[in-house]
PDB file of C-alpha atoms and ligand atoms in Angstrom:
ATOM      1  CA  MET A  23     109.107  60.492 160.964  1.00 90.00           C
ATOM      2  CA  GLU A  24     112.543  61.061 159.451  1.00 96.00           C
ATOM      3  CA  ILE A  25     114.841  63.119 161.701  1.00 98.00           C
ATOM      4  CA  LEU A  26     118.432  64.229 161.167  1.00 98.00           C
ATOM      5  CA  GLY A  27     120.659  63.079 164.023  1.00 98.00           C
ATOM      6  CA  ILE A  28     124.115  64.608 164.466  1.00 98.00           C
ATOM      7  CA  ASP A  29     126.645  63.062 166.816  1.00 97.00           C
ATOM      8  CA  ILE A  30     129.433  65.441 167.768  1.00 96.00           C
ATOM      9  CA  GLY A  31     132.685  64.035 169.061  1.00 92.00           C
ATOM     10  CA  GLY A  32     136.174  65.291 169.805  1.00 88.00           C
ATOM     11  CA  THR A  33     137.490  63.868 166.510  1.00 88.00           C
ATOM     12  CA  GLY A  34     134.488  63.602 164.186  1.00 93.00           C
ATOM     13  CA  MET A  35     131.056  65.158 163.608  1.00 97.00           C
ATOM     14  CA  LYS A  36     128.678  62.622 162.065  1.00 97.00           C
ATOM     15  CA  GLY A  37     125.135  62.850 160.785  1.00 98.00           C
ATOM     16  CA  ALA A  38     122.483  60.621 159.214  1.00 98.00           C
ATOM     17  CA  LEU A  39     118.743  60.572 158.674  1.00 98.00           C
ATOM     18  CA  VAL A  40     116.946  58.291 161.098  1.00 98.00           C
ATOM     19  CA  ASP A  41     113.511  56.728 160.984  1.00 96.00           C
ATOM     20  CA  SER A  42     112.277  57.578 164.475  1.00 90.00           C
ATOM     21  CA  GLU A  43     109.794  54.686 164.472  1.00 91.00           C
ATOM     22  CA  THR A  44     112.287  51.906 163.736  1.00 93.00           C
ATOM     23  CA  GLY A  45     115.527  53.583 164.811  1.00 93.00           C
ATOM     24  CA  GLU A  46     117.097  52.673 161.480  1.00 94.00           C
ATOM     25  CA  LEU A  47     119.331  54.922 159.429  1.00 96.00           C
ATOM     26  CA  THR A  48     117.587  55.914 156.200  1.00 97.00           C
ATOM     27  CA  SER A  49     120.683  57.509 154.681  1.00 97.00           C
ATOM     28  CA  GLU A  50     124.404  56.925 154.574  1.00 96.00           C
ATOM     29  CA  ARG A  51     126.338  58.328 157.506  1.00 96.00           C
ATOM     30  CA  PHE A  52     128.176  61.557 156.635  1.00 98.00           C
ATOM     31  CA  ARG A  53     131.250  62.510 158.658  1.00 97.00           C
ATOM     32  CA  ILE A  54     133.404  65.633 158.798  1.00 98.00           C
ATOM     33  CA  PRO A  55     136.454  65.746 161.086  1.00 97.00           C
ATOM     34  CA  THR A  56     135.946  68.014 164.089  1.00 96.00           C
ATOM     35  CA  PRO A  57     137.843  71.284 163.429  1.00 97.00           C
ATOM     36  CA  LYS A  58     141.249  71.184 165.135  1.00 97.00           C
ATOM     37  CA  SER A  59     140.444  74.344 167.136  1.00 98.00           C
ATOM     38  CA  ARG A  60     137.347  72.614 168.640  1.00 97.00           C
ATOM     39  CA  LYS A  61     135.936  76.135 169.059  1.00 98.00           C
ATOM     40  CA  PRO A  62     132.208  77.020 169.001  1.00 98.00           C
ATOM     41  CA  ASP A  63     132.101  79.002 165.742  1.00 97.00           C
ATOM     42  CA  ASP A  64     134.242  76.539 163.794  1.00 98.00           C
ATOM     43  CA  MET A  65     132.174  73.605 164.988  1.00 98.00           C
ATOM     44  CA  ALA A  66     128.912  75.454 164.315  1.00 98.00           C
ATOM     45  CA  ARG A  67     130.008  75.892 160.684  1.00 98.00           C
ATOM     46  CA  VAL A  68     130.587  72.150 160.331  1.00 98.00           C
ATOM     47  CA  PHE A  69     127.202  71.510 161.975  1.00 98.00           C
ATOM     48  CA  LYS A  70     125.613  73.582 159.206  1.00 98.00           C
ATOM     49  CA  ASP A  71     127.681  71.825 156.502  1.00 98.00           C
ATOM     50  CA  ILE A  72     126.288  68.475 157.663  1.00 98.00           C
ATOM     51  CA  ILE A  73     122.715  69.796 157.470  1.00 98.00           C
ATOM     52  CA  ASP A  74     123.379  71.244 154.011  1.00 98.00           C
ATOM     53  CA  HIS A  75     124.820  67.927 152.856  1.00 98.00           C
ATOM     54  CA  PHE A  76     121.427  66.328 153.523  1.00 98.00           C
ATOM     55  CA  ASN A  77     119.548  69.321 152.139  1.00 97.00           C
ATOM     56  CA  TYR A  78     117.493  68.922 155.315  1.00 98.00           C
ATOM     57  CA  ASP A  79     114.747  71.159 156.564  1.00 96.00           C
ATOM     58  CA  GLY A  80     113.277  69.863 159.827  1.00 97.00           C
ATOM     59  CA  PRO A  81     114.081  69.401 163.519  1.00 97.00           C
ATOM     60  CA  VAL A  82     117.663  68.345 164.223  1.00 98.00           C
ATOM     61  CA  GLY A  83     118.802  66.235 167.176  1.00 98.00           C
ATOM     62  CA  CYS A  84     122.343  66.662 168.396  1.00 98.00           C
ATOM     63  CA  GLY A  85     124.481  64.606 170.794  1.00 97.00           C
ATOM     64  CA  PHE A  86     127.187  66.778 172.346  1.00 97.00           C
ATOM     65  CA  PRO A  87     130.314  65.538 174.197  1.00 96.00           C
ATOM     66  CA  THR A  88     130.015  67.664 177.354  1.00 96.00           C
ATOM     67  CA  ILE A  89     127.527  68.198 180.168  1.00 96.00           C
ATOM     68  CA  THR A  90     124.577  69.883 178.449  1.00 95.00           C
ATOM     69  CA  LYS A  91     122.106  71.368 180.864  1.00 94.00           C
ATOM     70  CA  HIS A  92     118.953  72.667 179.160  1.00 91.00           C
ATOM     71  CA  GLY A  93     120.964  73.149 175.974  1.00 93.00           C
ATOM     72  CA  ILE A  94     123.829  74.954 177.706  1.00 97.00           C
ATOM     73  CA  CYS A  95     127.380  73.612 177.787  1.00 98.00           C
ATOM     74  CA  LYS A  96     128.388  73.178 181.433  1.00 97.00           C
ATOM     75  CA  SER A  97     131.804  71.508 181.028  1.00 95.00           C
ATOM     76  CA  THR A  98     134.334  71.614 178.234  1.00 93.00           C
ATOM     77  CA  SER A  99     135.878  68.205 178.561  1.00 89.00           C
ATOM     78  CA  ASN A 100     137.749  67.393 175.313  1.00 88.00           C
ATOM     79  CA  LEU A 101     136.613  70.575 173.521  1.00 96.00           C
ATOM     80  CA  ASN A 102     137.922  74.154 173.555  1.00 97.00           C
ATOM     81  CA  LYS A 103     137.399  76.031 176.836  1.00 97.00           C
ATOM     82  CA  GLY A 104     135.474  78.663 174.863  1.00 98.00           C
ATOM     83  CA  TRP A 105     132.458  76.321 174.942  1.00 98.00           C
ATOM     84  CA  LEU A 106     131.831  76.842 178.642  1.00 98.00           C
ATOM     85  CA  ASN A 107     128.340  78.285 179.232  1.00 98.00           C
ATOM     86  CA  VAL A 108     127.633  78.600 175.507  1.00 98.00           C
ATOM     87  CA  ASN A 109     123.982  77.986 174.699  1.00 98.00           C
ATOM     88  CA  ILE A 110     124.609  75.214 172.151  1.00 98.00           C
ATOM     89  CA  LYS A 111     120.929  75.001 171.250  1.00 97.00           C
ATOM     90  CA  THR A 112     120.762  78.709 170.392  1.00 98.00           C
ATOM     91  CA  LEU A 113     124.097  78.722 168.536  1.00 98.00           C
ATOM     92  CA  PHE A 114     123.207  75.712 166.372  1.00 98.00           C
ATOM     93  CA  SER A 115     119.609  76.859 165.784  1.00 98.00           C
ATOM     94  CA  GLU A 116     120.827  80.276 164.633  1.00 98.00           C
ATOM     95  CA  VAL A 117     123.520  78.936 162.327  1.00 98.00           C
ATOM     96  CA  SER A 118     121.157  76.403 160.722  1.00 97.00           C
ATOM     97  CA  GLY A 119     117.846  78.256 160.893  1.00 98.00           C
ATOM     98  CA  LEU A 120     116.289  74.996 162.165  1.00 98.00           C
ATOM     99  CA  PRO A 121     114.975  73.857 165.572  1.00 97.00           C
ATOM    100  CA  VAL A 122     117.750  71.965 167.357  1.00 97.00           C
ATOM    101  CA  THR A 123     117.582  69.649 170.374  1.00 97.00           C
ATOM    102  CA  VAL A 124     120.862  69.117 172.229  1.00 97.00           C
ATOM    103  CA  VAL A 125     121.647  66.339 174.697  1.00 96.00           C
ATOM    104  CA  ASN A 126     124.829  64.843 176.100  1.00 97.00           C
ATOM    105  CA  ASP A 127     126.268  62.315 173.603  1.00 96.00           C
ATOM    106  CA  ALA A 128     126.212  59.358 176.011  1.00 96.00           C
ATOM    107  CA  ASP A 129     122.630  60.183 177.012  1.00 97.00           C
ATOM    108  CA  ALA A 130     121.838  60.134 173.285  1.00 96.00           C
ATOM    109  CA  ALA A 131     123.518  56.743 172.794  1.00 96.00           C
ATOM    110  CA  GLY A 132     121.509  55.518 175.764  1.00 96.00           C
ATOM    111  CA  TYR A 133     118.256  56.695 174.189  1.00 94.00           C
ATOM    112  CA  ALA A 134     119.112  54.572 171.144  1.00 96.00           C
ATOM    113  CA  VAL A 135     119.853  51.354 173.037  1.00 96.00           C
ATOM    114  CA  MET A 136     116.902  51.809 175.408  1.00 95.00           C
ATOM    115  CA  ASN A 137     114.455  52.455 172.571  1.00 93.00           C
ATOM    116  CA  TYR A 138     115.710  50.153 169.817  1.00 93.00           C
ATOM    117  CA  GLY A 139     118.591  48.093 171.175  1.00 93.00           C
ATOM    118  CA  ILE A 140     119.380  45.605 173.905  1.00 94.00           C
ATOM    119  CA  GLY A 141     118.189  47.982 176.624  1.00 96.00           C
ATOM    120  CA  LYS A 142     114.606  47.873 175.355  1.00 96.00           C
ATOM    121  CA  GLY A 143     112.252  46.804 178.148  1.00 96.00           C
ATOM    122  CA  GLU A 144     115.050  46.698 180.760  1.00 97.00           C
ATOM    123  CA  GLY A 145     113.884  47.989 184.139  1.00 97.00           C
ATOM    124  CA  GLY A 146     115.875  49.120 187.155  1.00 98.00           C
ATOM    125  CA  LEU A 147     119.033  51.144 186.759  1.00 98.00           C
ATOM    126  CA  VAL A 148     120.719  50.716 183.391  1.00 98.00           C
ATOM    127  CA  ILE A 149     124.029  52.471 182.800  1.00 98.00           C
ATOM    128  CA  MET A 150     125.162  53.108 179.247  1.00 97.00           C
ATOM    129  CA  ILE A 151     128.912  53.611 178.935  1.00 97.00           C
ATOM    130  CA  THR A 152     130.399  55.001 175.733  1.00 95.00           C
ATOM    131  CA  ILE A 153     134.065  54.225 175.208  1.00 94.00           C
ATOM    132  CA  GLY A 154     135.779  56.787 172.993  1.00 90.00           C
ATOM    133  CA  THR A 155     137.930  59.909 173.350  1.00 87.00           C
ATOM    134  CA  GLY A 156     136.431  60.080 176.856  1.00 92.00           C
ATOM    135  CA  LEU A 157     134.227  57.779 178.919  1.00 96.00           C
ATOM    136  CA  GLY A 158     130.615  58.879 178.587  1.00 96.00           C
ATOM    137  CA  SER A 159     127.745  57.588 180.678  1.00 97.00           C
ATOM    138  CA  GLY A 160     123.965  57.701 180.445  1.00 97.00           C
ATOM    139  CA  ALA A 161     121.693  56.523 183.260  1.00 98.00           C
ATOM    140  CA  PHE A 162     118.174  55.162 182.789  1.00 97.00           C
ATOM    141  CA  TYR A 163     115.862  54.250 185.634  1.00 98.00           C
ATOM    142  CA  ASN A 164     112.952  52.092 184.515  1.00 97.00           C
ATOM    143  CA  GLY A 165     113.611  53.349 180.998  1.00 95.00           C
ATOM    144  CA  LYS A 166     113.629  57.042 181.902  1.00 95.00           C
ATOM    145  CA  LEU A 167     116.779  59.097 181.398  1.00 95.00           C
ATOM    146  CA  ILE A 168     118.477  60.713 184.392  1.00 95.00           C
ATOM    147  CA  PRO A 169     120.523  63.297 182.445  1.00 93.00           C
ATOM    148  CA  ASN A 170     124.221  64.074 182.730  1.00 92.00           C
ATOM    149  CA  PHE A 171     125.581  61.210 184.765  1.00 94.00           C
ATOM    150  CA  GLU A 172     129.302  61.885 184.423  1.00 96.00           C
ATOM    151  CA  LEU A 173     130.891  58.691 185.684  1.00 97.00           C
ATOM    152  CA  GLY A 174     134.023  59.202 183.568  1.00 97.00           C
ATOM    153  CA  GLN A 175     134.802  62.175 185.835  1.00 96.00           C
ATOM    154  CA  ILE A 176     135.454  60.021 188.914  1.00 96.00           C
ATOM    155  CA  PRO A 177     138.973  60.856 190.160  1.00 96.00           C
ATOM    156  CA  TYR A 178     141.352  57.916 190.208  1.00 96.00           C
ATOM    157  CA  LYS A 179     144.794  57.855 191.844  1.00 94.00           C
ATOM    158  CA  LYS A 180     146.784  60.764 190.398  1.00 95.00           C
ATOM    159  CA  HIS A 181     144.274  61.319 187.596  1.00 95.00           C
ATOM    160  CA  ARG A 182     141.738  64.091 187.963  1.00 94.00           C
ATOM    161  CA  LYS A 183     139.270  61.980 185.970  1.00 96.00           C
ATOM    162  CA  ILE A 184     139.409  58.233 185.415  1.00 98.00           C
ATOM    163  CA  GLU A 185     138.634  58.720 181.695  1.00 97.00           C
ATOM    164  CA  LYS A 186     142.156  60.137 181.308  1.00 96.00           C
ATOM    165  CA  TRP A 187     143.437  56.675 182.294  1.00 97.00           C
ATOM    166  CA  ALA A 188     140.834  54.257 180.954  1.00 98.00           C
ATOM    167  CA  ALA A 189     139.213  55.702 177.789  1.00 96.00           C
ATOM    168  CA  ALA A 190     139.768  54.210 174.321  1.00 94.00           C
ATOM    169  CA  SER A 191     141.892  57.230 173.385  1.00 92.00           C
ATOM    170  CA  VAL A 192     144.349  56.245 176.147  1.00 96.00           C
ATOM    171  CA  LYS A 193     144.492  52.672 174.834  1.00 97.00           C
ATOM    172  CA  LYS A 194     145.355  54.054 171.405  1.00 95.00           C
ATOM    173  CA  ARG A 195     147.813  56.705 172.565  1.00 96.00           C
ATOM    174  CA  LYS A 196     149.727  54.356 174.859  1.00 97.00           C
ATOM    175  CA  ASN A 197     149.336  51.388 172.562  1.00 97.00           C
ATOM    176  CA  LEU A 198     147.893  49.269 175.390  1.00 98.00           C
ATOM    177  CA  SER A 199     146.944  45.628 174.750  1.00 97.00           C
ATOM    178  CA  TYR A 200     143.316  44.618 175.265  1.00 97.00           C
ATOM    179  CA  LYS A 201     144.454  42.852 178.439  1.00 97.00           C
ATOM    180  CA  LYS A 202     146.171  45.925 179.919  1.00 98.00           C
ATOM    181  CA  TRP A 203     143.436  48.324 178.887  1.00 98.00           C
ATOM    182  CA  GLY A 204     140.643  45.836 179.740  1.00 98.00           C
ATOM    183  CA  LYS A 205     141.920  45.661 183.320  1.00 98.00           C
ATOM    184  CA  ARG A 206     141.869  49.460 183.535  1.00 98.00           C
ATOM    185  CA  PHE A 207     138.362  49.558 182.136  1.00 98.00           C
ATOM    186  CA  ASN A 208     137.336  46.917 184.665  1.00 98.00           C
ATOM    187  CA  THR A 209     138.678  49.131 187.483  1.00 98.00           C
ATOM    188  CA  PHE A 210     136.403  51.867 186.153  1.00 98.00           C
ATOM    189  CA  LEU A 211     133.409  49.507 186.105  1.00 98.00           C
ATOM    190  CA  GLU A 212     134.214  48.405 189.670  1.00 98.00           C
ATOM    191  CA  LEU A 213     133.918  52.030 190.778  1.00 98.00           C
ATOM    192  CA  VAL A 214     130.687  52.467 188.836  1.00 98.00           C
ATOM    193  CA  GLU A 215     129.330  49.338 190.491  1.00 98.00           C
ATOM    194  CA  VAL A 216     130.188  50.435 194.005  1.00 97.00           C
ATOM    195  CA  ILE A 217     128.910  53.999 193.501  1.00 97.00           C
ATOM    196  CA  VAL A 218     125.610  53.521 191.643  1.00 97.00           C
ATOM    197  CA  CYS A 219     124.924  49.776 191.936  1.00 98.00           C
ATOM    198  CA  PRO A 220     123.368  49.307 188.483  1.00 98.00           C
ATOM    199  CA  ASP A 221     121.252  46.373 187.309  1.00 98.00           C
ATOM    200  CA  LEU A 222     122.822  46.343 183.873  1.00 98.00           C
ATOM    201  CA  ILE A 223     125.767  48.016 182.129  1.00 98.00           C
ATOM    202  CA  ILE A 224     125.620  48.480 178.350  1.00 97.00           C
ATOM    203  CA  LEU A 225     128.748  49.370 176.401  1.00 96.00           C
ATOM    204  CA  GLY A 226     128.761  51.568 173.305  1.00 93.00           C
ATOM    205  CA  GLY A 227     131.247  53.440 171.141  1.00 87.00           C
ATOM    206  CA  GLY A 228     133.655  51.957 168.603  1.00 84.00           C
ATOM    207  CA  THR A 229     135.609  49.855 171.121  1.00 88.00           C
ATOM    208  CA  SER A 230     132.464  48.040 172.275  1.00 89.00           C
ATOM    209  CA  LYS A 231     132.509  46.216 168.916  1.00 90.00           C
ATOM    210  CA  HIS A 232     135.592  44.387 170.191  1.00 94.00           C
ATOM    211  CA  PHE A 233     134.020  43.340 173.491  1.00 96.00           C
ATOM    212  CA  ASP A 234     135.041  39.717 172.839  1.00 96.00           C
ATOM    213  CA  LYS A 235     138.694  40.864 173.059  1.00 97.00           C
ATOM    214  CA  PHE A 236     138.404  42.319 176.574  1.00 97.00           C
ATOM    215  CA  GLU A 237     135.378  40.579 178.052  1.00 97.00           C
ATOM    216  CA  LYS A 238     137.553  38.146 180.010  1.00 97.00           C
ATOM    217  CA  TRP A 239     139.070  41.013 182.022  1.00 97.00           C
ATOM    218  CA  ILE A 240     135.671  42.282 183.116  1.00 98.00           C
ATOM    219  CA  THR A 241     134.956  40.795 186.517  1.00 98.00           C
ATOM    220  CA  VAL A 242     132.213  43.007 187.951  1.00 98.00           C
ATOM    221  CA  GLU A 243     129.109  41.287 189.274  1.00 98.00           C
ATOM    222  CA  THR A 244     126.714  43.500 187.266  1.00 98.00           C
ATOM    223  CA  PRO A 245     125.841  42.018 183.860  1.00 98.00           C
ATOM    224  CA  VAL A 246     127.773  43.832 181.104  1.00 98.00           C
ATOM    225  CA  LYS A 247     126.627  43.697 177.459  1.00 96.00           C
ATOM    226  CA  ALA A 248     127.857  45.351 174.253  1.00 95.00           C
ATOM    227  CA  SER A 249     125.207  47.465 172.546  1.00 92.00           C
ATOM    228  CA  HIS A 250     125.622  46.178 168.943  1.00 82.00           C
ATOM    229  CA  LEU A 251     124.432  49.541 167.631  1.00 82.00           C
ATOM    230  CA  GLY A 252     128.132  50.492 167.690  1.00 72.00           C
ATOM    231  CA  ASN A 253     128.946  53.924 166.404  1.00 75.00           C
ATOM    232  CA  HIS A 254     125.450  54.532 165.047  1.00 90.00           C
ATOM    233  CA  ALA A 255     123.918  54.696 168.532  1.00 93.00           C
ATOM    234  CA  GLY A 256     125.004  58.331 168.971  1.00 94.00           C
ATOM    235  CA  ILE A 257     123.314  59.427 165.733  1.00 96.00           C
ATOM    236  CA  ILE A 258     120.156  57.400 166.293  1.00 96.00           C
ATOM    237  CA  GLY A 259     119.836  58.613 169.873  1.00 96.00           C
ATOM    238  CA  ALA A 260     120.459  62.234 168.877  1.00 97.00           C
ATOM    239  CA  ALA A 261     117.566  61.998 166.417  1.00 97.00           C
ATOM    240  CA  VAL A 262     115.311  60.339 168.987  1.00 93.00           C
ATOM    241  CA  ALA A 263     116.118  63.051 171.540  1.00 95.00           C
ATOM    242  CA  VAL A 264     114.012  65.410 169.396  1.00 95.00           C
ATOM    243  CA  LEU A 265     110.946  63.390 170.388  1.00 92.00           C
ATOM    244  CA  HIS A 266     111.826  63.709 174.074  1.00 85.00           C
ATOM    245  CA  ASP A 267     112.424  67.481 173.937  1.00 77.00           C
ATOM    246  CA  THR A 268     109.944  69.341 176.089  1.00 63.00           C
TER     247      THR A 268
HETATM  248  C1  BGC B 309     132.429  64.207 178.908  1.00 57.29           C
HETATM  249  C2  BGC B 309     131.059  63.622 178.792  1.00 57.29           C
HETATM  250  C3  BGC B 309     130.928  62.902 177.449  1.00 57.29           C
HETATM  251  C4  BGC B 309     132.060  61.915 177.261  1.00 57.29           C
HETATM  252  C5  BGC B 309     131.998  61.214 175.918  1.00 57.29           C
HETATM  253  C6  BGC B 309     133.486  63.162 178.635  1.00 57.29           C
HETATM  254  O1  BGC B 309     134.743  63.770 178.641  1.00 57.29           O
HETATM  255  O2  BGC B 309     132.626  64.753 180.195  1.00 57.29           O
HETATM  256  O3  BGC B 309     130.079  64.612 178.913  1.00 57.29           O
HETATM  257  O4  BGC B 309     129.689  62.246 177.413  1.00 57.29           O
HETATM  258  O5  BGC B 309     133.300  62.570 177.378  1.00 57.29           O
HETATM  259  O6  BGC B 309     132.099  62.086 174.859  1.00 57.29           O
END
């Protein structure tokens, strides 16, 4: 089955058609920058533009960069505060006229790696970490998603959330070397390890492609692997989420 997956981020909104059996993209990826306002109506318009671009008429899966509880936005994170308590599923279904499934973006990326990537067949507790504007996390126990793990929200020193100190956006903004940033990221993984004691940590998001550049600063005991699906994981997982919608 071919499903349109849309991965919404703080800087870009990206979509592609995905073969839900193989997890492969069957179209080019199409990206529109996230509107500067990051407000619901503006972003809903872009959501529709992406669907129109593909001339698509079927169920749409969407990865969204906040806590999404039963389709409702329960944190605003890097988006406009106006998103709080918005029913994203209803808003996007109305604007597109299509059935829409909404999940947290890191949960979506996790679906992709657990179904088609290096997480396939992994038992125990697997934590997917997406490194981007924020630090997203998806938790899978024996392959089943435990939704909305928000490990990037752990407070650290003077920071209300550790993602404000250790995400890829901080590396970029402060022009940190891989060594400096890698040590910060390792501090984050140390906290993850002590709090949830995972069996495996899988890294996703653009920065995970450069794992070889910061791997030597990662000293946690838990095995850590890069996902290899890179930026496509969010789109693939968003599409797959449609199949898990109940
Ligand atoms: C949000 C998460 C999201 C992550 C990655 C964080 O700021 O709280 O829900 O998964 O960013 O986009």
